[in-house]
Coordinates of C-alpha atoms in Angstrom, one line a residue:
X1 CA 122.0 88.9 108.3
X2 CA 123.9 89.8 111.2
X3 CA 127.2 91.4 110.0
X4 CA 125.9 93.8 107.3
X5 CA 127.3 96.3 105.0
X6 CA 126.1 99.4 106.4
X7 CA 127.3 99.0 110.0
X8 CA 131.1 98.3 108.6
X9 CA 130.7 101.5 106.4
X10 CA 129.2 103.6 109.3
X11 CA 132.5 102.2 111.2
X12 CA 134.0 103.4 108.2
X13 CA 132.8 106.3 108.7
X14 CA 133.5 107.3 112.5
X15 CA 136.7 106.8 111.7
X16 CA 137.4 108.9 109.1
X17 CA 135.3 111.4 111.0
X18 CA 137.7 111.0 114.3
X19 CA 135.4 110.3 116.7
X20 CA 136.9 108.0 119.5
X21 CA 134.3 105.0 120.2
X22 CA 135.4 105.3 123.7
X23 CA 133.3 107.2 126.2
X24 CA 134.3 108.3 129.9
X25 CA 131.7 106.1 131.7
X26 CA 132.6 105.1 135.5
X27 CA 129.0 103.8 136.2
X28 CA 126.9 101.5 133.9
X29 CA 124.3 99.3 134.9
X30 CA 124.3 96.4 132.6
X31 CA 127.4 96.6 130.4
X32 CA 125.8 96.4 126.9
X33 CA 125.7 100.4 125.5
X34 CA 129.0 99.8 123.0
X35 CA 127.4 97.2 121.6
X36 CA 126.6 99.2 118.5
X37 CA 128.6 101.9 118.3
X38 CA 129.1 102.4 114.6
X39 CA 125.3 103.7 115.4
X40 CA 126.3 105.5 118.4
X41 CA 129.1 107.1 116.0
X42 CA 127.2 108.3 113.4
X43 CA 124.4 109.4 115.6
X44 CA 127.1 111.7 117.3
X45 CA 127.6 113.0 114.7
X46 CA 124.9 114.3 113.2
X47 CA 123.6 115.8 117.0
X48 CA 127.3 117.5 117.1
X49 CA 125.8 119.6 114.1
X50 CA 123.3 121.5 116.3
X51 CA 122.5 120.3 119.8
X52 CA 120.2 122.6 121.7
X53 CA 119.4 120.5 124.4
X54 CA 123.7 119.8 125.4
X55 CA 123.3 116.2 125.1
X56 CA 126.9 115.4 125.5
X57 CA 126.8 111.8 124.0
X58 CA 124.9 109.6 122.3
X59 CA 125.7 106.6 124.5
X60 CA 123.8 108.3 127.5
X61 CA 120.4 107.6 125.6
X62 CA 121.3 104.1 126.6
X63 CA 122.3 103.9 129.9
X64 CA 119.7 103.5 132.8
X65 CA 118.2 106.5 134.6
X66 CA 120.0 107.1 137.3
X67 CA 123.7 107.0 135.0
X68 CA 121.6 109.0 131.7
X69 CA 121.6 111.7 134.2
X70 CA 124.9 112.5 133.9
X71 CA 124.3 113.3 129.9
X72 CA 121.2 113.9 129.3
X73 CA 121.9 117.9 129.2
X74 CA 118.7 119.9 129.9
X75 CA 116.3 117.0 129.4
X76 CA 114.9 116.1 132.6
X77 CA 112.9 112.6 132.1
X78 CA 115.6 110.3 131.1
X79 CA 114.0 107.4 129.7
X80 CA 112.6 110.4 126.7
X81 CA 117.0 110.6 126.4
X82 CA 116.8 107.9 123.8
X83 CA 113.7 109.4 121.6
X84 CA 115.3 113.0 122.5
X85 CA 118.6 112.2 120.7
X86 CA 117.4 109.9 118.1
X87 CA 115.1 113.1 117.4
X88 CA 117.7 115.5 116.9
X89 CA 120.3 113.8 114.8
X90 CA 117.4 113.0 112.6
X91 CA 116.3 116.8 112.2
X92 CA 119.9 117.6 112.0
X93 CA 120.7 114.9 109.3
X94 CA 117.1 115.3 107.0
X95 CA 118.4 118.7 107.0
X96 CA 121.8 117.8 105.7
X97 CA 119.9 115.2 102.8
X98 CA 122.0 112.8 104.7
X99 CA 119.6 109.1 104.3
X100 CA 122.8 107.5 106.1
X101 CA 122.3 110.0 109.5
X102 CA 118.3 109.9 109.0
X103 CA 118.7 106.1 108.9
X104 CA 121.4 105.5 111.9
X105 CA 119.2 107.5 114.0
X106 CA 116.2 105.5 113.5
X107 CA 118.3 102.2 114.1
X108 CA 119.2 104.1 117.8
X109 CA 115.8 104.7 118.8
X110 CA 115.4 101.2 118.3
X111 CA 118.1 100.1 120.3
X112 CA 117.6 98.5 123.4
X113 CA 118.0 100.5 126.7
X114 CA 120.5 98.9 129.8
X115 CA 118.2 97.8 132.5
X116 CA 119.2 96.8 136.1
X117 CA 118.5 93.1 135.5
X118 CA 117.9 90.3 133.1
X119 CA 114.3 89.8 132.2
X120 CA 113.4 93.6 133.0
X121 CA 111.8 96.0 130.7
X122 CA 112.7 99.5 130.1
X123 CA 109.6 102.1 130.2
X124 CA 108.5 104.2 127.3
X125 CA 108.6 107.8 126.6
X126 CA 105.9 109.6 127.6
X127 CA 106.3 113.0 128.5
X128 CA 108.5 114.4 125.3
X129 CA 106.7 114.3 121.8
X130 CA 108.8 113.9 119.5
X131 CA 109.4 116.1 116.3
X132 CA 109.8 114.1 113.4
X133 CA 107.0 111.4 112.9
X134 CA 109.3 108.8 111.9
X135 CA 111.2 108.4 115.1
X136 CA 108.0 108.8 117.4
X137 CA 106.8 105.7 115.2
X138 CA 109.3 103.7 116.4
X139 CA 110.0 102.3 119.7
X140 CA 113.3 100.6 121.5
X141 CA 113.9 96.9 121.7
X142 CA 112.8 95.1 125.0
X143 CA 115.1 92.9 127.0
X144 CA 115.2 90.0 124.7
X145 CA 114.0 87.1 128.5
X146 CA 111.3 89.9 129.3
X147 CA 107.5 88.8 128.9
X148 CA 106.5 88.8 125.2
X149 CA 110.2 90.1 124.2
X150 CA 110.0 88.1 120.9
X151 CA 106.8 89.3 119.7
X152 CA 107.2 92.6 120.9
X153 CA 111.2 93.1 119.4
X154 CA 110.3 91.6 115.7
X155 CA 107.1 94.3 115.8
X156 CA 109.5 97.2 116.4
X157 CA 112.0 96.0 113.6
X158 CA 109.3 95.8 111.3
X159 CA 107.9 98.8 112.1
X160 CA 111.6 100.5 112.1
X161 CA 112.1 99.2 108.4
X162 CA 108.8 100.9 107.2
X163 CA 110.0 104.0 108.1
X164 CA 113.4 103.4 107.2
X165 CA 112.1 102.6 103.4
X166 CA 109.9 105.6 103.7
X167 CA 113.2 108.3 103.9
X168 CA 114.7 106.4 101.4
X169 CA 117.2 104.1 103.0
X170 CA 117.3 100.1 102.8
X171 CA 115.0 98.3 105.0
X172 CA 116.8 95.4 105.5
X173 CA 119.1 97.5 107.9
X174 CA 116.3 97.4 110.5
X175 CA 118.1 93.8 111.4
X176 CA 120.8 96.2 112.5
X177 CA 118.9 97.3 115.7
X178 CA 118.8 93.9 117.0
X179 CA 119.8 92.5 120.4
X180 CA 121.1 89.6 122.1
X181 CA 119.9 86.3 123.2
X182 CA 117.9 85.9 126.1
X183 CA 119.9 85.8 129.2
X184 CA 118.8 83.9 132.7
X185 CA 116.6 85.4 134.8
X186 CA 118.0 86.1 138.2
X187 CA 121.7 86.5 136.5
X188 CA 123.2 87.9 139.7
X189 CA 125.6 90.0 137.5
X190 CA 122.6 91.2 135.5
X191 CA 124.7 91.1 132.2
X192 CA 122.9 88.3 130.6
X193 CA 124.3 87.5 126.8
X194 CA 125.7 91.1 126.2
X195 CA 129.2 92.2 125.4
X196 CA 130.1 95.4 126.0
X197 CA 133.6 96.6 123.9
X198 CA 134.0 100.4 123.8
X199 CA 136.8 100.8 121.1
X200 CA 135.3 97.7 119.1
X201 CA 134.7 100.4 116.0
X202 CA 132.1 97.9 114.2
X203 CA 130.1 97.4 117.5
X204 CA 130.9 93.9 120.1
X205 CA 127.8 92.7 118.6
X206 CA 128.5 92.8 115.2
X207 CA 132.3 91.5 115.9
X208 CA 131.4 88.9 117.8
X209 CA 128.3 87.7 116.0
X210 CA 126.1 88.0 119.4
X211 CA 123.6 89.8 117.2
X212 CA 119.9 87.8 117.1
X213 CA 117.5 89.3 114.3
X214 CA 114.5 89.5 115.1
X215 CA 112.5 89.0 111.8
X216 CA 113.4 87.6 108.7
X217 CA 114.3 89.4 105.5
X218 CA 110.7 88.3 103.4
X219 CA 109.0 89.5 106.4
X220 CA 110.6 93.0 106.7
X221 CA 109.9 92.7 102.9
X222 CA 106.1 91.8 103.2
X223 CA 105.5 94.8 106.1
X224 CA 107.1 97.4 103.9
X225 CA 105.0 96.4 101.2
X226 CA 101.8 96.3 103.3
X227 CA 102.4 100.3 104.7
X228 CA 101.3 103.2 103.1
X229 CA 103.3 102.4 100.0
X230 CA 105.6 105.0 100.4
X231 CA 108.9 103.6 100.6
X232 CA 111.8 105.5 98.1
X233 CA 114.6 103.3 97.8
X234 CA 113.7 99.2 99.7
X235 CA 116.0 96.6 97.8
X236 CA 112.6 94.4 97.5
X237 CA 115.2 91.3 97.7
X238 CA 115.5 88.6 100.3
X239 CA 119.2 89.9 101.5
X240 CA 120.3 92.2 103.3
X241 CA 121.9 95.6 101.7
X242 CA 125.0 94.5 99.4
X243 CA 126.3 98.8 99.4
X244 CA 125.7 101.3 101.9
X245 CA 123.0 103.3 102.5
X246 CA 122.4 105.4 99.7
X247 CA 122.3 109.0 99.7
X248 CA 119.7 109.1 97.5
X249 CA 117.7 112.8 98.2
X250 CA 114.6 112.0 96.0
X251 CA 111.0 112.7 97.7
X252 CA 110.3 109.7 100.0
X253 CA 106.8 109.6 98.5
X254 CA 108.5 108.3 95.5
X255 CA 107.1 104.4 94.3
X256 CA 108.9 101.7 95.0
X257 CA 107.3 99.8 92.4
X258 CA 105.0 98.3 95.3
X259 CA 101.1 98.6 95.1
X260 CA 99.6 99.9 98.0
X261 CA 97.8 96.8 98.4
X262 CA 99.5 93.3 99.6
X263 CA 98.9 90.0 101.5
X264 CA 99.5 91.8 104.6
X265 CA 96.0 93.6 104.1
X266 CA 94.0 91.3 102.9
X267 CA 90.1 91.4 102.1
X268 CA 88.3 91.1 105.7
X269 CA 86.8 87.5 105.7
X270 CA 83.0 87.6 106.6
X271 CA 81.9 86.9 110.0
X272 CA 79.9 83.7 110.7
X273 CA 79.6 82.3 114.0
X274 CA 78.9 79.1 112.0
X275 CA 82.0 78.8 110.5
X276 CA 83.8 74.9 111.3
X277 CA 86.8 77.1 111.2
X278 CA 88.4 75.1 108.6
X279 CA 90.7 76.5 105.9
X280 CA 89.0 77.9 102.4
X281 CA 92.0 75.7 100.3
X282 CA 93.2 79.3 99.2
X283 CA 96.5 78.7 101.6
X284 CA 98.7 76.2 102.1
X285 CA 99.1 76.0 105.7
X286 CA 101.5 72.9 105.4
X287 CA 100.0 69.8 107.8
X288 CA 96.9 69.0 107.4
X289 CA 96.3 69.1 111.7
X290 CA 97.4 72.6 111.1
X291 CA 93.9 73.2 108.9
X292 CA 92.8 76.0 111.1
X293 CA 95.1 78.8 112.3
X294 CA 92.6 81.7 113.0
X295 CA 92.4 83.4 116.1
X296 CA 89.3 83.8 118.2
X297 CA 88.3 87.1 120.2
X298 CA 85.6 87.2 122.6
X299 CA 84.9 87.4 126.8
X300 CA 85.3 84.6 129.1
X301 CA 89.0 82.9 127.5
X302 CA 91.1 81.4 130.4
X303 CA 88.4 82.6 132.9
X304 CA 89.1 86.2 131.9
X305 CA 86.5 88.9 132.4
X306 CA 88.1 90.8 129.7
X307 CA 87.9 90.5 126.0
X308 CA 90.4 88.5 124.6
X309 CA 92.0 86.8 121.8
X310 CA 93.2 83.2 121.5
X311 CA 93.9 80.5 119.2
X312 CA 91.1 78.9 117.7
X313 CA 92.6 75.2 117.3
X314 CA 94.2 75.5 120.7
X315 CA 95.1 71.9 120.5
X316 CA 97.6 72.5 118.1
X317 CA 98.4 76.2 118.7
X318 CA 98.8 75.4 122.4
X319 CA 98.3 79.5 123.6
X320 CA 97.0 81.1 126.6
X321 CA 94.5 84.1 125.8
X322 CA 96.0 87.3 125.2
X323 CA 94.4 90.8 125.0
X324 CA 97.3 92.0 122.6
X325 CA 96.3 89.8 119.3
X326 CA 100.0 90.2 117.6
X327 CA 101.3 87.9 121.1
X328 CA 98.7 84.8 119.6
X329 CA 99.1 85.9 115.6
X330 CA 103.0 85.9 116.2
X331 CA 103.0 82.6 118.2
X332 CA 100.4 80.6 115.2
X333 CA 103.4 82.4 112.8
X334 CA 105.8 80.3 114.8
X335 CA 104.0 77.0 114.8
X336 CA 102.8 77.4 111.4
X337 CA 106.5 77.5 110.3
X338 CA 108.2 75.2 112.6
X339 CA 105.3 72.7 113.0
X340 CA 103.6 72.9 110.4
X341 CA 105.9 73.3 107.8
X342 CA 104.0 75.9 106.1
X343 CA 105.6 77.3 103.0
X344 CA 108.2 80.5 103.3
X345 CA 104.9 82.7 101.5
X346 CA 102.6 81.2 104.1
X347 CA 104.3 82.2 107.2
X348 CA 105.6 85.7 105.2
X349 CA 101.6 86.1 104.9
X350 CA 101.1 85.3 108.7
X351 CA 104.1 87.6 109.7
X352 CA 102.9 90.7 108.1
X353 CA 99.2 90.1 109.3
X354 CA 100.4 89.6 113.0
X355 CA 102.8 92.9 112.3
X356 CA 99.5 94.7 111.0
X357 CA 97.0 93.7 114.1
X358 CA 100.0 94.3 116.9
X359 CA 98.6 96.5 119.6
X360 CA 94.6 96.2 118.4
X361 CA 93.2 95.5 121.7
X362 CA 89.6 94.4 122.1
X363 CA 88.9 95.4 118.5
X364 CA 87.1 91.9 117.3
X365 CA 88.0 93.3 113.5
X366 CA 91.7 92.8 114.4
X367 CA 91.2 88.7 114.2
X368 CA 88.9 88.8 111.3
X369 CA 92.2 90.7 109.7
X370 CA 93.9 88.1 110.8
X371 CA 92.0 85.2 109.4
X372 CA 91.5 86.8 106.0
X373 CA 95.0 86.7 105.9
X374 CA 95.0 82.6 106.4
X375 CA 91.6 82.0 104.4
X376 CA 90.1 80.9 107.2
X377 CA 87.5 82.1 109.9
X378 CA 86.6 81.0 113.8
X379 CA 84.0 78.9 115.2
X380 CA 84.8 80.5 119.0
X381 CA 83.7 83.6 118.6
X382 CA 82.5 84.7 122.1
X383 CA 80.5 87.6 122.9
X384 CA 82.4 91.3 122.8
X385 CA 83.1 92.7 126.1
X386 CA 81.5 96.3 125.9
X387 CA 78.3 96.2 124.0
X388 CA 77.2 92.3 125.0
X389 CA 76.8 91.0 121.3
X390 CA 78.5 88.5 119.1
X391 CA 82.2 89.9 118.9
X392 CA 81.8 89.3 115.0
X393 CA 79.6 91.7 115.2
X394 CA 80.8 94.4 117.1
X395 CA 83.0 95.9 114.5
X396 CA 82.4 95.8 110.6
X397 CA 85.1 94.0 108.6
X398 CA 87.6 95.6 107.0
X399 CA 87.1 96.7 103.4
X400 CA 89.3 94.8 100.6
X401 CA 92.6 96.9 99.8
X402 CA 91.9 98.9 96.7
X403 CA 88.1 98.7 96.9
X404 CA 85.9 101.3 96.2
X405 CA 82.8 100.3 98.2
X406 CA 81.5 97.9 100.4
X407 CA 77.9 96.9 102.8
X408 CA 79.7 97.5 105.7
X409 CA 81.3 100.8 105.4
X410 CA 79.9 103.8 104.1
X411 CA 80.2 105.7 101.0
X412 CA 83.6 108.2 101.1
X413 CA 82.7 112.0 101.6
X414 CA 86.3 113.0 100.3
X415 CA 88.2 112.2 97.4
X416 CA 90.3 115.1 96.6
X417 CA 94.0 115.3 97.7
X418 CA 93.9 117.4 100.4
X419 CA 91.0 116.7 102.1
X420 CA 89.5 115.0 105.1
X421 CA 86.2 112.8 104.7
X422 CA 83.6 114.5 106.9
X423 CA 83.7 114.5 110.9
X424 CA 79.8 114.4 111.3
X425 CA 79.9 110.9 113.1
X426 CA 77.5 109.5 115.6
X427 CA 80.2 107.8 117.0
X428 CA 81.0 109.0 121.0
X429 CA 84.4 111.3 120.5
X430 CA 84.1 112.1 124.4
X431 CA 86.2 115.7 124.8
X432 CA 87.2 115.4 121.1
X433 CA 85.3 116.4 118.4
X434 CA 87.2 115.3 114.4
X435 CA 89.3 112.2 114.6
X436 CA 90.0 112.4 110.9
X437 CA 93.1 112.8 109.0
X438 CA 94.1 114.5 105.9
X439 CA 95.9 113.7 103.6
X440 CA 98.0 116.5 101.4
X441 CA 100.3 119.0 101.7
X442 CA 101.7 119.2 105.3
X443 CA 103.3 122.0 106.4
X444 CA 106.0 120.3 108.3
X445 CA 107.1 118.1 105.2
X446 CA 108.3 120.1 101.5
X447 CA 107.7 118.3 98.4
X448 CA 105.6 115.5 99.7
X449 CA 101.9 114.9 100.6
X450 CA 101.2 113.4 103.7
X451 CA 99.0 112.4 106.3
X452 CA 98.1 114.4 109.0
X453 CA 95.3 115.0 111.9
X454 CA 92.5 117.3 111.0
X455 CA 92.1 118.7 114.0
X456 CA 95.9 119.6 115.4
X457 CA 94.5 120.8 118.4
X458 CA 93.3 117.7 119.8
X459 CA 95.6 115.4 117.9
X460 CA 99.0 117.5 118.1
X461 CA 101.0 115.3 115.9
X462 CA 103.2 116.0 112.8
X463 CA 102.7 114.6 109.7
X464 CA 103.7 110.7 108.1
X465 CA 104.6 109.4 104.9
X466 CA 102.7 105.9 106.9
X467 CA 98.8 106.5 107.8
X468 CA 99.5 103.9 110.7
X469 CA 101.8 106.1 112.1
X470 CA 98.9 108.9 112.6
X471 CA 96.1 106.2 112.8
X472 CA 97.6 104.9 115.9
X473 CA 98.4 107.9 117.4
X474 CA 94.5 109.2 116.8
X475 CA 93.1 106.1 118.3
X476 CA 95.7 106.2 121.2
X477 CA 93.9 109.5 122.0
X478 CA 91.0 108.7 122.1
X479 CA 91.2 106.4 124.6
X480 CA 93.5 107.6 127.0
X481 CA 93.1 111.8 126.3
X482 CA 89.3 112.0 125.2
X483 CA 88.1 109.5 127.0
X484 CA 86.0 108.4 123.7
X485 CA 83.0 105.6 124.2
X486 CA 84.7 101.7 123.6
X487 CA 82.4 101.9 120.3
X488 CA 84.8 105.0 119.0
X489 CA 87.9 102.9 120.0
X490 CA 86.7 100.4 118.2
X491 CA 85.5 101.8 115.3
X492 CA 88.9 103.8 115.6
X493 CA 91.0 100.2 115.7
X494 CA 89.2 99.0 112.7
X495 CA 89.4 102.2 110.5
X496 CA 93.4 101.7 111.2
X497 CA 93.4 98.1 110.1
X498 CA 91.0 99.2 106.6
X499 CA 93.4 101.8 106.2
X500 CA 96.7 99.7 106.7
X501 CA 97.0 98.4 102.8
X502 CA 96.0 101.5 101.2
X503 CA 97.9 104.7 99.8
X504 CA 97.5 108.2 100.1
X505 CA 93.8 109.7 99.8
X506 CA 92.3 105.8 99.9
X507 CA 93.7 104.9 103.2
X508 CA 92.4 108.5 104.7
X509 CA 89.1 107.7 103.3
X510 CA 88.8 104.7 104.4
X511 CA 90.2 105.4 108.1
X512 CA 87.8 108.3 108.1
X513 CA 85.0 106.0 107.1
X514 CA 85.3 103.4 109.7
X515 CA 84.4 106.5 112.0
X516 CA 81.8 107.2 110.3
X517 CA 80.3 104.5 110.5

């Protein structure tokens, strides 16, 4: 839904506040940064309430480098401006029990930054960590003809609504944060689809209904209910909000009334290179050509010398290898909804399994996630990349949500809140020694366990309402800080996908235990 509730009552909002929507800009590159600016108005104001760093406007977090500059206060890297704002009006509204301000803020960081031509991508933040786990889980939008933009923008909305359900506002407003349609590549104006209105109060995008979402409501639905189950306050309906955000101050560990198990996490389907690759029956994937949807990982796909993923039926999912598996799951998503005719649960199912795999590169578990999902497994299996073996078999399958045991994982060394399963792992760490996280009392977060990293020192992160927020973070680490083996990578990836289904001491047990193994 493109013209929702919330952003007229945030418009509502900045006007009764008397902030002017207009900003004294005489350089932009591509006109686009009003396009929301009920966001940009309530972000203001919530960074007005304390604003150590002088950021003199919201809008600058937009903007390209070179014009960011002339706003960003005493940050230096401007493309952290974004996360840097979004950061502070967050800490500023949590402090104020404002869900409205928390929200807002969240929506910014998901924004999409100007860029100096269509088609190109703006870089991430990578020298400012940010404070409040929440906003460093979240990511802004890409331009909408870059590479990928389609997969990569409907991941970041459904990774903003999980952690807009987790403070307690409505998911559905993660729509909010979309952008436009592609533009042409080699637009010599570089302006694309965008609009760019600076005393349009509602935002040119909303006014004009320019605004493209980039997920539907039973998929933002189905990855809320497949996170760490911690959501306080998701509508759980198909529609969008129907009243603004609500200032609802309760713990955002309360229940939604969702288990922490769903179809997004489903049981890992056993590996067996002897598969046909046909369905099980226990999904109706709509035609009958479109009987096997899983995706294959292994070396040698497209002439690669990398592991890779592709489809497994690439006569009917006609897609190139990718090492990313959310770019093939997202595409089979696609056909198996617009080709296929798959039913509205089907492709829900596929959505939230692509969502949950996004970013899982050479981790062979990632497809058999995947597949589970579909009730189906591959016949092209390959052979992994690092140790020279039957991908299949590289990593163990993920254990069912919810269970308490299984052959290829092994038995939890922690089960009281509070503590983190053992460290004493075989696995390669390289400089790092406990990847674990706890899960308890945090003492950044009152009145709420959480999840954190056991070791703080080599995992300096805060703590999450959303194991996949730390999970991430830890197996990011590893590779590119401690230089862990592949194998600890690995294992690292698949303890994040056991763990994504779970709740609160479960999913640390059973992320812990897929690096123990």
């Amino acid at each position: 839904m493109k013209t929702g509730i919330f952003v007229s009552a945030l418009a509502s909002l900045s006007l009764v506040a008397g902030r002017p929507l207009g900003h004294r800009m005489t350089k932009r590159e591509v006109p686009q940064e009003h396009s929301h600016n009920a966001i940009l108005a309530t972000v203001q104001t919530s960074l007005q309430t304390n604003n150590p760093a002088g950021i003199s406007d919201s809008v600058f977090g937009l903007l390209g480098n070179a014009a960011a500059a002339g706003g960003a206060g005493t940050i230096t890297d401007t493309e952290c401006l974004q996360q840097a704002t979004a950061d502070q009006a967050f800490t500023n509204a949590k402090a104020a029990n404002d869900v409205t301000g928390m929200t807002a803020a969240l929506i910014y960081r998901a924004l999409e930054r100007n860029t100096g031509s269509v088609g190109l991508q703006s870089n991430s933040c990578t020298s400012i960590q940010a404070a409040n786990p929440e906003i460093a889980a979240v990511s802004q939008h890409q331009d909408p003809a870059s590479t990928g933009a389609a997969a990569t923008n409907k991941a970041i909305v459904l990774a903003l609504a999980q952690q807009i359900a987790s403070i307690g506002g409505n998911a559905q407003d993660a729509l909010q944060s979309g952008t436009f349609a592609p533009g042409q590549i080699g637009d010599p104006t570089a302006k694309g689809n965008t609009c760019d209105v600076a005393d349009d109060t509602a935002g040119c995008i909303v006014s004009q209904n320019l605004l493209v979402d980039d997920a539907t409501a039973d998929e933002i639905n189905a990855a809320v209910a497949g996170g760490a189950g911690t959501a306080a306050a998701g509508n759980g309906t198909a529609a969008s909000s129907t009243a603004p955000f609500s200032n609802d101050t309760s713990s955002a560990g309360a229940s939604s009334g969702c288990s922490g198990a769903s179809s997004a996490a489903p049981p890992a389907a056993a590996n067996s290179t002897a598969s046909t690759g046909a369905a099980t029956g226990t999904v109706d994937l709509g035609d009958a050509s479109c009987s096997d949807p899983a995706i294959a990982f292994g070396v040698g796909f497209d002439n690669r010398k990398e592991a890779s993923f592709e489809p497994d039926d690439k006569a009917t999912f006609a897609h190139g290898s990718a090492q990313n598996p959310g770019i093939v799951a997202n595409f089979i998503c696609d056909r198996l909804n617009d080709q296929c005719k798959a039913p509205a649960a089907t492709v829900s199912t596929c959505r939230a399994a692509a969502f949950s795999i996004n970013g899982q590169v050479n981790n062979p578990a990632a497809a058999d996630t995947f597949n589970a999902a579909l009730g189906v497994t591959a016949s092209n299996i390959g052979v992994d990349a690092a140790a020279g073996t039957p991908a299949a078999a590289a990593a163990s399958p993920a254990p069912a949500a919810g269970s308490s045991s299984s052959s290829s994982s092994p038995t939890s060394t922690s089960s009281s809140t509070g503590s983190a399963a053992g460290a004493g792992s075989a696995t390669d760490l390289g400089s790092c020694t406990d990847a674990t996280i706890t899960f308890g009392p945090a003492a950044d977060r009152a009145n709420a366990d959480a999840f954190s990293p056991t070791d703080s020192n080599d995992f300096n992160h805060g703590s999450a309402l959303n194991i996949g927020v730390i999970s991430a973070f830890i197996c990011q680490q590893l590779n590119d800080k401690c230089k862990a083996s592949q194998a600890a990578v690995s294992a690292c990836q698949a303890g994040q996908s056991a763990s994504g289904g779970l709740s609160g001491q479960a999913a640390a047990d059973a992320f812990n235990g897929a690096l123990a193994a």
